[in-house]
Amino acid sequence: MLLQFTIPFRTDWGQRLVVCGNLPELGSWQAGQALPLHYQPDTGIWTSTLTLPDTELNLEYKYLLLDERDGGTHWEWGANRQEVVAEGQFQQVILEDFWRAPAQPENELHTAAFTRALMRRPGGAGQQPRSTARVAHSVVRFQLPAPRVDTNHQLCVLGSDAALGNWEERKAVVLSDRDYPTWCVDVALEDAARPVYYKYGIWDAAARKIIHLEEGDNRVLLPGAHKHTLRVRHDEHFRYPTGPWRGAGVALPVFALRSRSGLGVGEFTDIQLLVDWAKLTGLKMVQILPINDTTATHTWVDSYPYAAISVFALHPMYLSLDAIAPLADAAHQQELQQLREELNQRDFVDYEPVMQAKWKFARLLYQQEKAAFLASPDFRQFLAEQQSWLVPYAAFSAWRDRFGTADFEQWPAEFRTPPTYEQIINFDSPEFDEYGLHLFTQFHLDLQLRTAVEYARYHGVVLKGDLPIGIYRHSVDAWTQPELYHMDRQAGAPPDDFSVTGQNWRFPTYNWQRMAEDGYAWWRQRLTHLSRYFDALRIDHILGFFRIWEIQGDSVEGLLGRFAPALPLHRDEVRARLGWFDYPRLCEPYIRWHMLRDIFGGEADAVRQEFLEEAGYEAFRFQDHVRTQRQIEAVFEEKLRTQPERTEALRRIRDGLYRLVNEVLFLEEHSTYGQYLHPRITLQHTYSFRELDEETRHRLWDLYLDFFYRRHEDFWRRQGLVKLPAVRYATDMLICGEDLGMVPESVPGVMKALGILGLNIQRMPADPKTEFGHPNSAPYLSVVSPGSHDMSTVRGWWEEDRAKTQRFFEQILGHWGEQAPHFCEPWVAQELLVQHLYSPAMWAIFPIQDLLAIDADLRRETPQDEQINVPANPQHFWKYRLHLPLEQLLEASVFNAHLHHLMAASGREQVY
């Protein structure tokens, strides 16, 4: 058999094409041994021919562009190409391919969001490829990737040859969706000696007609009259009648869902009600917050969804007890119903009573169902598939409760080492129930969530999850693989609109060097597990893959952080740039008497005597026991415990002392003893900077701008290109990155190259010179949204700053010269909503509060009660709950019809 590769491609000098694949002749997937292609200048086609044994051909291959100028090896985009040819059927196979370019917007239509949900196929219902027996003829295998064909339609081909219908619509040839999103059919042409003109169309099987035939010029298949030949025609770019696909979605945490069957909190089974509402209103996506188990203290502090004790385990809070089994004991069932009525009457998630109820009845159900559960083949399969994380999680959770803390460093020595499988999975052990309870809850959580996921997919709705950037310090992950993290450091965020002192999440930072040694296996496992539940994913703080804001362990606030990795300044470089170097003046807290009066007022002298010591005329330094923020925090925790009547004053003094610790201009690199330095972020706001002489201020500011905005751009770009592909290509999920804040210039380019959608928030424009962003300026591969869970809702924001609201009303909503209403009236909220719907962005995602804001009867009375998180408050209680039961929202026919009309009018409900 002759196998010929052909592909048109224009190269520059020093570039060449090769083909690599599973055959030895193609290098057996070794790029260095790939088959070279030869360029034909007269046709612009690269080609090469192999002679293979006349046996069944099972071929997998991809094209590579080799660039001798920089040594680069560039694979074409997409999955491996595959072809199967039966033994003895053809003497020659000609592969007529086109280069699949990376970073093309339509590539993202091949992700699971589209192939498994929005355009899912009903199990390959289309006809199979016709492997015609008329091998004496020239057979053409038409193949075309086309994900934008909805579940009820198919792809067809119509053309000038009799085998393609002679342009008679009713004789169009329907392609198979067996390999969807690639469509395929084999056609034995009647007259292969002539050029064949053809087009693809969308076929309605029920009506037996083409509902859309490609516009523009006909496609052309040049003559190829060789007998016993299979020509595999890999076409590209189905020409849709409308512009790029666009959709809209709703964002709401699972804990905030309210249903009449819930237990004071949203449950996985409630997702199905939200999907019903999304479908009713034309919304195509449901976006949620992280759903992993955060049970560390059994208090309201565990309500923070970004501090999971396992990146794999699901939160027991979301367990539907009713979906497991009815309680056999009538008294317990009555008690459960009474608690349900009490907790569902509350207008917020009362975390601790909810979790106490969940655990009580989960234990009862475990004992009731234990025998059948442990014998269940489904459970045994779940345990076998998930044991790598499930067994350590069960042990961690049991020992957390046994020893009263999630801090495994405080457990008895014999329990600090993660156990073996055999130590935990022993059904006859007297202590097994400690572990079995957690196996039971995780099995049912997984089952309930996957049921909701399949329900969403069936109804053409994408479920979008959330990947936290960090891990919790006292977690299964830190316990079992501490070498993957820097446990002595803390992750956070630099100062921004949310917090002027930055954010300290207190998570350890990643040891990326160690993670790289096994090809980022932990990340790939994490993403693979998330794809079990989601077809799209939001990566929280994607900037962390370029550089993370890293804070030393002795800091409480985030202000004394530095980017890691980074290129610190040597002290000699600082000396050269400033003209001098004085370590105490630049690197130690700058404290003067007039500052104490400014910060502490009448308490200045008392503060000086208790916490400071003299370091020169009207200059001071901290006493040894309060030199760090963590030391200050410990002192004031004791004071607050013993002097509760002085709480407000003590917190004010504590925060003032934190501020003094922050009065430095440079931070030392880890363990370099002043040799390598980082400028302190926002140093221009310090007393220390303002009280330098003018020339030094000018030089230091130049150094600062160079360090934060120029010095690292290429360095951070390379960091992202090394780490992010392992995450991006671990699954076929649609990936969206939360890229807000202090964004390096290289980030958008890297995200675009990897097909990762960016986030555009109107109140946080990417351009620092612009006060407000406009959805119309968003690129296609992006998500536009009026806000996020870290912000006030549109209605809440409208009332925060009247002057800013007025500028927004005129400049963005176009009401020049008009007075902005004092409150965000429904018509104003709708104008803002519509503005986002008409954006060119692929997705417009709305917090449900902002959707309900357009209806005066449905929206919550007080907008301040709608904010989910306050980032400036590290002790924030995550308790927001939708004020309407989803059942009631489904019955709001007038509102739902109106919202559906807005979606349809904006083109965000079209398939084609």
mmCIF file of C-alpha atoms in Angstrom, residues 2-318:
data_model
loop_
_atom_site.group_PDB
_atom_site.id
_atom_site.type_symbol
_atom_site.label_atom_id
_atom_site.label_comp_id
_atom_site.label_asym_id
_atom_site.label_seq_id
_atom_site.Cartn_x
_atom_site.Cartn_y
_atom_site.Cartn_z
ATOM 1 C CA LEU A 2 1.174 3.483 -0.861
ATOM 2 C CA LEU A 3 0.499 6.117 1.791
ATOM 3 C CA GLN A 4 0.899 9.712 0.673
ATOM 4 C CA PHE A 5 0.842 12.797 2.916
ATOM 5 C CA THR A 6 -0.037 16.149 1.312
ATOM 6 C CA ILE A 7 -0.500 19.486 3.034
ATOM 7 C CA PRO A 8 -0.399 23.047 1.634
ATOM 8 C CA PHE A 9 1.708 25.319 3.811
ATOM 9 C CA ARG A 10 3.747 28.459 3.304
ATOM 10 C CA THR A 11 7.025 28.425 5.190
ATOM 11 C CA ASP A 12 9.758 30.983 5.695
ATOM 12 C CA TRP A 13 13.424 30.373 5.045
ATOM 13 C CA GLY A 14 14.792 27.940 7.644
ATOM 14 C CA GLN A 15 11.428 26.271 8.308
ATOM 15 C CA ARG A 16 10.309 22.832 7.188
ATOM 16 C CA LEU A 17 7.457 20.400 7.783
ATOM 17 C CA VAL A 18 7.606 16.817 9.033
ATOM 18 C CA VAL A 19 4.951 14.292 10.000
ATOM 19 C CA CYS A 20 5.196 12.257 13.184
ATOM 20 C CA GLY A 21 3.033 9.339 14.254
ATOM 21 C CA ASN A 22 2.600 5.829 15.587
ATOM 22 C CA LEU A 23 4.317 4.018 12.699
ATOM 23 C CA PRO A 24 8.077 3.340 12.785
ATOM 24 C CA GLU A 25 8.306 5.129 9.429
ATOM 25 C CA LEU A 26 6.834 8.203 11.168
ATOM 26 C CA GLY A 27 9.249 8.079 14.085
ATOM 27 C CA SER A 28 6.990 6.228 16.552
ATOM 28 C CA TRP A 29 6.099 9.619 18.063
ATOM 29 C CA GLN A 30 9.723 10.655 18.406
ATOM 30 C CA ALA A 31 9.886 14.116 16.854
ATOM 31 C CA GLY A 32 13.569 13.743 16.025
ATOM 32 C CA GLN A 33 12.795 10.735 13.815
ATOM 33 C CA ALA A 34 9.687 12.126 12.072
ATOM 34 C CA LEU A 35 9.177 11.701 8.330
ATOM 35 C CA PRO A 36 10.425 14.726 6.339
ATOM 36 C CA LEU A 37 8.050 16.273 3.806
ATOM 37 C CA HIS A 38 9.205 17.732 0.512
ATOM 38 C CA TYR A 39 8.077 21.068 -0.846
ATOM 39 C CA GLN A 40 6.652 21.422 -4.374
ATOM 40 C CA PRO A 41 7.081 25.075 -5.404
ATOM 41 C CA ASP A 42 4.622 24.857 -8.310
ATOM 42 C CA THR A 43 1.708 23.813 -6.063
ATOM 43 C CA GLY A 44 2.786 25.117 -2.647
ATOM 44 C CA ILE A 45 2.225 21.632 -1.232
ATOM 45 C CA TRP A 46 4.459 19.626 1.073
ATOM 46 C CA THR A 47 4.313 15.891 0.366
ATOM 47 C CA SER A 48 5.892 12.534 1.099
ATOM 48 C CA THR A 49 5.041 8.926 0.195
ATOM 49 C CA LEU A 50 5.542 5.682 2.113
ATOM 50 C CA THR A 51 5.257 2.065 0.991
ATOM 51 C CA LEU A 52 3.580 -0.017 3.673
ATOM 52 C CA PRO A 53 2.617 -3.714 3.962
ATOM 53 C CA ASP A 54 -0.802 -4.532 2.550
ATOM 54 C CA THR A 55 -2.404 -5.049 5.973
ATOM 55 C CA GLU A 56 -4.978 -3.133 7.971
ATOM 56 C CA LEU A 57 -3.791 0.428 8.496
ATOM 57 C CA ASN A 58 -4.330 1.979 11.948
ATOM 58 C CA LEU A 59 -2.701 5.344 11.615
ATOM 59 C CA GLU A 60 -2.222 8.175 14.114
ATOM 60 C CA TYR A 61 -0.181 11.214 13.179
ATOM 61 C CA LYS A 62 0.359 14.986 13.458
ATOM 62 C CA TYR A 63 2.340 17.556 11.530
ATOM 63 C CA LEU A 64 5.225 19.529 13.003
ATOM 64 C CA LEU A 65 6.845 22.750 11.896
ATOM 65 C CA LEU A 66 10.592 22.713 12.532
ATOM 66 C CA ASP A 67 12.236 26.108 12.710
ATOM 67 C CA GLU A 68 15.989 25.867 12.274
ATOM 68 C CA ARG A 69 16.371 29.564 13.086
ATOM 69 C CA ASP A 70 15.627 29.089 16.788
ATOM 70 C CA GLY A 71 15.523 25.295 17.093
ATOM 71 C CA GLY A 72 11.770 25.410 17.738
ATOM 72 C CA THR A 73 9.494 22.382 17.290
ATOM 73 C CA HIS A 74 5.897 23.451 16.769
ATOM 74 C CA TRP A 75 3.160 20.817 16.702
ATOM 75 C CA GLU A 76 -0.055 21.583 14.911
ATOM 76 C CA TRP A 77 -3.075 22.165 17.140
ATOM 77 C CA GLY A 78 -5.538 19.484 18.152
ATOM 78 C CA ALA A 79 -5.782 15.811 18.910
ATOM 79 C CA ASN A 80 -3.888 13.198 16.927
ATOM 80 C CA ARG A 81 -5.228 12.580 13.438
ATOM 81 C CA GLN A 82 -6.519 9.029 13.018
ATOM 82 C CA GLU A 83 -7.298 6.912 9.984
ATOM 83 C CA VAL A 84 -8.305 3.262 9.676
ATOM 84 C CA VAL A 85 -8.190 1.387 6.334
ATOM 85 C CA ALA A 86 -9.196 -2.270 6.057
ATOM 86 C CA GLU A 87 -6.732 -4.832 4.737
ATOM 87 C CA GLY A 88 -6.726 -5.205 0.948
ATOM 88 C CA GLN A 89 -9.366 -2.518 0.376
ATOM 89 C CA PHE A 90 -7.171 0.119 -1.290
ATOM 90 C CA GLN A 91 -3.830 0.112 -3.018
ATOM 91 C CA GLN A 92 -3.209 3.759 -2.317
ATOM 92 C CA VAL A 93 -4.268 6.184 0.438
ATOM 93 C CA ILE A 94 -3.800 9.910 -0.145
ATOM 94 C CA LEU A 95 -4.139 12.156 2.878
ATOM 95 C CA GLU A 96 -5.150 15.655 1.768
ATOM 96 C CA ASP A 97 -4.668 17.672 4.954
ATOM 97 C CA PHE A 98 -4.657 21.282 6.046
ATOM 98 C CA TRP A 99 -2.455 22.679 8.819
ATOM 99 C CA ARG A 100 -4.387 23.117 12.063
ATOM 100 C CA ALA A 101 -3.169 26.432 13.416
ATOM 101 C CA PRO A 102 -3.008 27.035 17.166
ATOM 102 C CA ALA A 103 -4.528 30.048 18.901
ATOM 103 C CA GLN A 104 -7.542 30.174 16.599
ATOM 104 C CA PRO A 105 -10.822 31.209 18.251
ATOM 105 C CA GLU A 106 -12.762 28.331 16.715
ATOM 106 C CA ASN A 107 -10.420 25.838 18.379
ATOM 107 C CA GLU A 108 -12.190 26.418 21.689
ATOM 108 C CA LEU A 109 -15.413 25.082 20.177
ATOM 109 C CA HIS A 110 -13.765 21.650 20.356
ATOM 110 C CA THR A 111 -13.704 21.708 24.163
ATOM 111 C CA ALA A 112 -16.002 19.675 26.381
ATOM 112 C CA ALA A 113 -18.255 22.666 26.984
ATOM 113 C CA PHE A 114 -19.421 22.335 23.401
ATOM 114 C CA THR A 115 -18.893 18.664 22.569
ATOM 115 C CA ARG A 116 -20.355 17.211 25.790
ATOM 116 C CA ALA A 117 -22.999 19.806 26.658
ATOM 117 C CA LEU A 118 -23.977 22.576 24.254
ATOM 118 C CA MET A 119 -23.765 20.510 21.043
ATOM 119 C CA ARG A 120 -23.688 17.021 22.537
ATOM 120 C CA ARG A 121 -24.449 14.158 20.216
ATOM 121 C CA PRO A 122 -26.914 11.405 21.210
ATOM 122 C CA GLY A 123 -24.318 8.649 21.094
ATOM 123 C CA GLY A 124 -23.271 8.593 17.439
ATOM 124 C CA ALA A 125 -26.788 8.440 16.061
ATOM 125 C CA GLY A 126 -25.737 9.575 12.611
ATOM 126 C CA GLN A 127 -24.883 7.152 9.860
ATOM 127 C CA GLN A 128 -21.497 5.468 9.954
ATOM 128 C CA PRO A 129 -18.821 6.172 7.313
ATOM 129 C CA ARG A 130 -19.624 4.244 4.159
ATOM 130 C CA SER A 131 -16.603 2.019 3.511
ATOM 131 C CA THR A 132 -17.759 1.267 0.001
ATOM 132 C CA ALA A 133 -16.942 -2.084 -1.560
ATOM 133 C CA ARG A 134 -16.570 -0.497 -4.989
ATOM 134 C CA VAL A 135 -12.823 -0.320 -4.612
ATOM 135 C CA ALA A 136 -12.334 -0.036 -8.364
ATOM 136 C CA HIS A 137 -13.597 3.494 -8.058
ATOM 137 C CA SER A 138 -11.940 6.492 -6.538
ATOM 138 C CA VAL A 139 -13.314 6.816 -3.015
ATOM 139 C CA VAL A 140 -13.203 10.121 -1.201
ATOM 140 C CA ARG A 141 -13.487 10.257 2.576
ATOM 141 C CA PHE A 142 -14.926 13.681 3.338
ATOM 142 C CA GLN A 143 -13.972 14.845 6.827
ATOM 143 C CA LEU A 144 -14.782 18.169 8.434
ATOM 144 C CA PRO A 145 -14.478 19.361 12.045
ATOM 145 C CA ALA A 146 -17.720 21.187 12.864
ATOM 146 C CA PRO A 147 -18.682 21.353 16.539
ATOM 147 C CA ARG A 148 -21.431 23.958 15.979
ATOM 148 C CA VAL A 149 -24.113 21.487 14.969
ATOM 149 C CA ASP A 150 -26.777 21.094 17.607
ATOM 150 C CA THR A 151 -28.056 17.793 18.926
ATOM 151 C CA ASN A 152 -31.064 17.631 16.597
ATOM 152 C CA HIS A 153 -29.198 18.182 13.321
ATOM 153 C CA GLN A 154 -26.397 16.638 11.275
ATOM 154 C CA LEU A 155 -23.820 17.668 8.716
ATOM 155 C CA CYS A 156 -24.256 16.831 5.035
ATOM 156 C CA VAL A 157 -22.331 17.338 1.802
ATOM 157 C CA LEU A 158 -23.863 18.314 -1.544
ATOM 158 C CA GLY A 159 -22.015 18.667 -4.838
ATOM 159 C CA SER A 160 -21.688 18.388 -8.589
ATOM 160 C CA ASP A 161 -20.975 14.653 -8.767
ATOM 161 C CA ALA A 162 -23.926 12.273 -8.990
ATOM 162 C CA ALA A 163 -22.704 10.563 -5.809
ATOM 163 C CA LEU A 164 -23.035 13.931 -4.074
ATOM 164 C CA GLY A 165 -26.560 14.544 -5.330
ATOM 165 C CA ASN A 166 -25.859 16.676 -8.419
ATOM 166 C CA TRP A 167 -26.809 19.681 -6.285
ATOM 167 C CA GLU A 168 -30.262 18.212 -5.591
ATOM 168 C CA GLU A 169 -30.914 19.015 -1.941
ATOM 169 C CA ARG A 170 -32.913 15.893 -1.146
ATOM 170 C CA LYS A 171 -29.980 13.737 -2.375
ATOM 171 C CA ALA A 172 -27.432 15.320 -0.030
ATOM 172 C CA VAL A 173 -25.073 12.835 1.639
ATOM 173 C CA VAL A 174 -25.296 12.861 5.435
ATOM 174 C CA LEU A 175 -22.034 12.574 7.352
ATOM 175 C CA SER A 176 -21.529 10.437 10.433
ATOM 176 C CA ASP A 177 -21.044 11.997 13.861
ATOM 177 C CA ARG A 178 -19.251 8.911 15.196
ATOM 178 C CA ASP A 179 -16.034 10.899 15.652
ATOM 179 C CA TYR A 180 -17.754 14.168 16.561
ATOM 180 C CA PRO A 181 -16.760 17.007 16.476
ATOM 181 C CA THR A 182 -15.262 15.651 13.241
ATOM 182 C CA TRP A 183 -17.857 14.498 10.713
ATOM 183 C CA CYS A 184 -17.017 11.850 8.133
ATOM 184 C CA VAL A 185 -18.401 9.927 5.154
ATOM 185 C CA ASP A 186 -16.893 7.779 2.381
ATOM 186 C CA VAL A 187 -18.186 8.504 -1.132
ATOM 187 C CA ALA A 188 -17.393 6.579 -4.320
ATOM 188 C CA LEU A 189 -17.475 9.333 -6.944
ATOM 189 C CA GLU A 190 -19.162 8.656 -10.281
ATOM 190 C CA ASP A 191 -16.755 10.827 -12.289
ATOM 191 C CA ALA A 192 -13.470 11.309 -10.489
ATOM 192 C CA ALA A 193 -11.755 12.452 -13.686
ATOM 193 C CA ARG A 194 -13.431 15.833 -13.458
ATOM 194 C CA PRO A 195 -13.184 18.506 -10.783
ATOM 195 C CA VAL A 196 -15.892 18.073 -8.154
ATOM 196 C CA TYR A 197 -17.537 21.151 -6.679
ATOM 197 C CA TYR A 198 -19.249 20.798 -3.333
ATOM 198 C CA LYS A 199 -20.424 22.456 -0.138
ATOM 199 C CA TYR A 200 -21.310 21.312 3.331
ATOM 200 C CA GLY A 201 -24.670 21.972 4.921
ATOM 201 C CA ILE A 202 -26.674 21.424 8.085
ATOM 202 C CA TRP A 203 -29.234 18.669 7.616
ATOM 203 C CA ASP A 204 -32.604 18.369 9.347
ATOM 204 C CA ALA A 205 -33.320 14.630 9.346
ATOM 205 C CA ALA A 206 -36.903 15.037 10.491
ATOM 206 C CA ALA A 207 -37.762 17.419 7.641
ATOM 207 C CA ARG A 208 -35.280 15.741 5.235
ATOM 208 C CA LYS A 209 -33.896 19.045 4.052
ATOM 209 C CA ILE A 210 -30.881 21.316 4.320
ATOM 210 C CA ILE A 211 -31.551 24.199 6.700
ATOM 211 C CA HIS A 212 -28.276 25.917 5.915
ATOM 212 C CA LEU A 213 -25.896 25.441 2.996
ATOM 213 C CA GLU A 214 -22.504 27.067 3.218
ATOM 214 C CA GLU A 215 -22.282 30.508 1.661
ATOM 215 C CA GLY A 216 -19.436 31.701 -0.530
ATOM 216 C CA ASP A 217 -17.481 29.875 -3.209
ATOM 217 C CA ASN A 218 -17.805 26.159 -3.772
ATOM 218 C CA ARG A 219 -15.135 23.905 -2.396
ATOM 219 C CA VAL A 220 -13.157 22.117 -5.140
ATOM 220 C CA LEU A 221 -11.850 18.577 -5.304
ATOM 221 C CA LEU A 222 -9.343 18.311 -8.127
ATOM 222 C CA PRO A 223 -9.421 15.277 -10.455
ATOM 223 C CA GLY A 224 -7.909 12.109 -9.085
ATOM 224 C CA ALA A 225 -8.933 9.221 -11.304
ATOM 225 C CA HIS A 226 -6.642 6.601 -9.789
ATOM 226 C CA LYS A 227 -8.494 3.377 -9.132
ATOM 227 C CA HIS A 228 -8.241 1.466 -5.869
ATOM 228 C CA THR A 229 -7.464 4.777 -4.171
ATOM 229 C CA LEU A 230 -8.823 6.337 -1.002
ATOM 230 C CA ARG A 231 -8.528 10.115 -0.880
ATOM 231 C CA VAL A 232 -8.984 11.388 2.668
ATOM 232 C CA ARG A 233 -10.150 14.968 2.305
ATOM 233 C CA HIS A 234 -9.583 16.780 5.622
ATOM 234 C CA ASP A 235 -11.540 19.980 5.051
ATOM 235 C CA GLU A 236 -11.631 22.900 7.447
ATOM 236 C CA HIS A 237 -13.766 25.843 8.572
ATOM 237 C CA PHE A 238 -17.421 25.160 8.040
ATOM 238 C CA ARG A 239 -18.904 28.502 6.971
ATOM 239 C CA TYR A 240 -21.680 29.285 9.435
ATOM 240 C CA PRO A 241 -24.373 31.816 8.503
ATOM 241 C CA THR A 242 -23.822 33.917 11.617
ATOM 242 C CA GLY A 243 -20.747 35.293 13.322
ATOM 243 C CA PRO A 244 -18.808 33.567 16.098
ATOM 244 C CA TRP A 245 -20.798 31.581 18.634
ATOM 245 C CA ARG A 246 -21.714 33.520 21.788
ATOM 246 C CA GLY A 247 -23.518 32.417 24.925
ATOM 247 C CA ALA A 248 -24.581 33.715 28.329
ATOM 248 C CA GLY A 249 -24.594 32.187 31.780
ATOM 249 C CA VAL A 250 -25.419 32.683 35.429
ATOM 250 C CA ALA A 251 -23.014 32.599 38.389
ATOM 251 C CA LEU A 252 -24.145 31.427 41.817
ATOM 252 C CA PRO A 253 -22.332 29.395 44.493
ATOM 253 C CA VAL A 254 -23.888 26.041 45.292
ATOM 254 C CA PHE A 255 -24.148 27.003 48.968
ATOM 255 C CA ALA A 256 -26.292 29.999 47.958
ATOM 256 C CA LEU A 257 -28.905 27.891 46.155
ATOM 257 C CA ARG A 258 -32.253 27.754 47.902
ATOM 258 C CA SER A 259 -34.838 25.062 47.372
ATOM 259 C CA ARG A 260 -37.760 23.839 49.404
ATOM 260 C CA SER A 261 -36.096 20.459 49.847
ATOM 261 C CA GLY A 262 -32.744 21.830 51.025
ATOM 262 C CA LEU A 263 -31.439 21.865 54.575
ATOM 263 C CA GLY A 264 -30.585 25.531 55.051
ATOM 264 C CA VAL A 265 -27.988 25.448 52.279
ATOM 265 C CA GLY A 266 -27.743 24.608 48.606
ATOM 266 C CA GLU A 267 -27.172 20.969 47.695
ATOM 267 C CA PHE A 268 -25.913 19.224 44.578
ATOM 268 C CA THR A 269 -29.420 18.096 43.741
ATOM 269 C CA ASP A 270 -30.474 21.770 43.594
ATOM 270 C CA ILE A 271 -28.207 22.296 40.595
ATOM 271 C CA GLN A 272 -30.832 20.561 38.493
ATOM 272 C CA LEU A 273 -33.385 23.235 39.405
ATOM 273 C CA LEU A 274 -30.912 25.955 38.429
ATOM 274 C CA VAL A 275 -30.292 24.153 35.128
ATOM 275 C CA ASP A 276 -34.062 24.072 34.511
ATOM 276 C CA TRP A 277 -34.213 27.822 35.066
ATOM 277 C CA ALA A 278 -31.164 28.428 32.852
ATOM 278 C CA LYS A 279 -32.727 26.469 30.009
ATOM 279 C CA LEU A 280 -36.029 28.319 30.461
ATOM 280 C CA THR A 281 -34.316 31.716 30.142
ATOM 281 C CA GLY A 282 -31.876 30.911 27.335
ATOM 282 C CA LEU A 283 -28.788 30.770 29.551
ATOM 283 C CA LYS A 284 -26.161 28.240 28.466
ATOM 284 C CA MET A 285 -23.844 28.065 31.470
ATOM 285 C CA VAL A 286 -24.058 27.683 35.249
ATOM 286 C CA GLN A 287 -20.918 28.871 37.028
ATOM 287 C CA ILE A 288 -20.240 27.956 40.652
ATOM 288 C CA LEU A 289 -17.527 28.537 43.265
ATOM 289 C CA PRO A 290 -15.188 25.827 44.604
ATOM 290 C CA ILE A 291 -17.043 22.865 46.124
ATOM 291 C CA ASN A 292 -14.238 21.023 47.900
ATOM 292 C CA ASP A 293 -14.380 20.085 51.565
ATOM 293 C CA THR A 294 -13.178 22.925 53.810
ATOM 294 C CA THR A 295 -13.963 21.247 57.165
ATOM 295 C CA ALA A 296 -10.953 22.178 59.296
ATOM 296 C CA THR A 297 -12.385 23.667 62.505
ATOM 297 C CA HIS A 298 -16.110 22.728 62.472
ATOM 298 C CA THR A 299 -16.876 26.439 62.888
ATOM 299 C CA TRP A 300 -18.182 29.189 60.594
ATOM 300 C CA VAL A 301 -14.559 29.881 59.567
ATOM 301 C CA ASP A 302 -14.845 26.798 57.349
ATOM 302 C CA SER A 303 -17.373 28.678 55.186
ATOM 303 C CA TYR A 304 -14.436 30.069 53.162
ATOM 304 C CA PRO A 305 -14.580 27.956 49.948
ATOM 305 C CA TYR A 306 -10.986 28.634 48.869
ATOM 306 C CA ALA A 307 -9.374 26.863 51.855
ATOM 307 C CA ALA A 308 -10.073 23.214 51.050
ATOM 308 C CA ILE A 309 -8.655 20.422 53.188
ATOM 309 C CA SER A 310 -8.514 18.364 49.984
ATOM 310 C CA VAL A 311 -8.411 19.466 46.358
ATOM 311 C CA PHE A 312 -10.274 16.260 45.461
ATOM 312 C CA ALA A 313 -12.878 15.669 48.188
ATOM 313 C CA LEU A 314 -16.306 17.300 47.960
ATOM 314 C CA HIS A 315 -17.876 19.295 50.792
ATOM 315 C CA PRO A 316 -20.362 17.297 52.930
ATOM 316 C CA MET A 317 -22.396 20.505 53.191
ATOM 317 C CA TYR A 318 -23.710 19.813 49.671
#
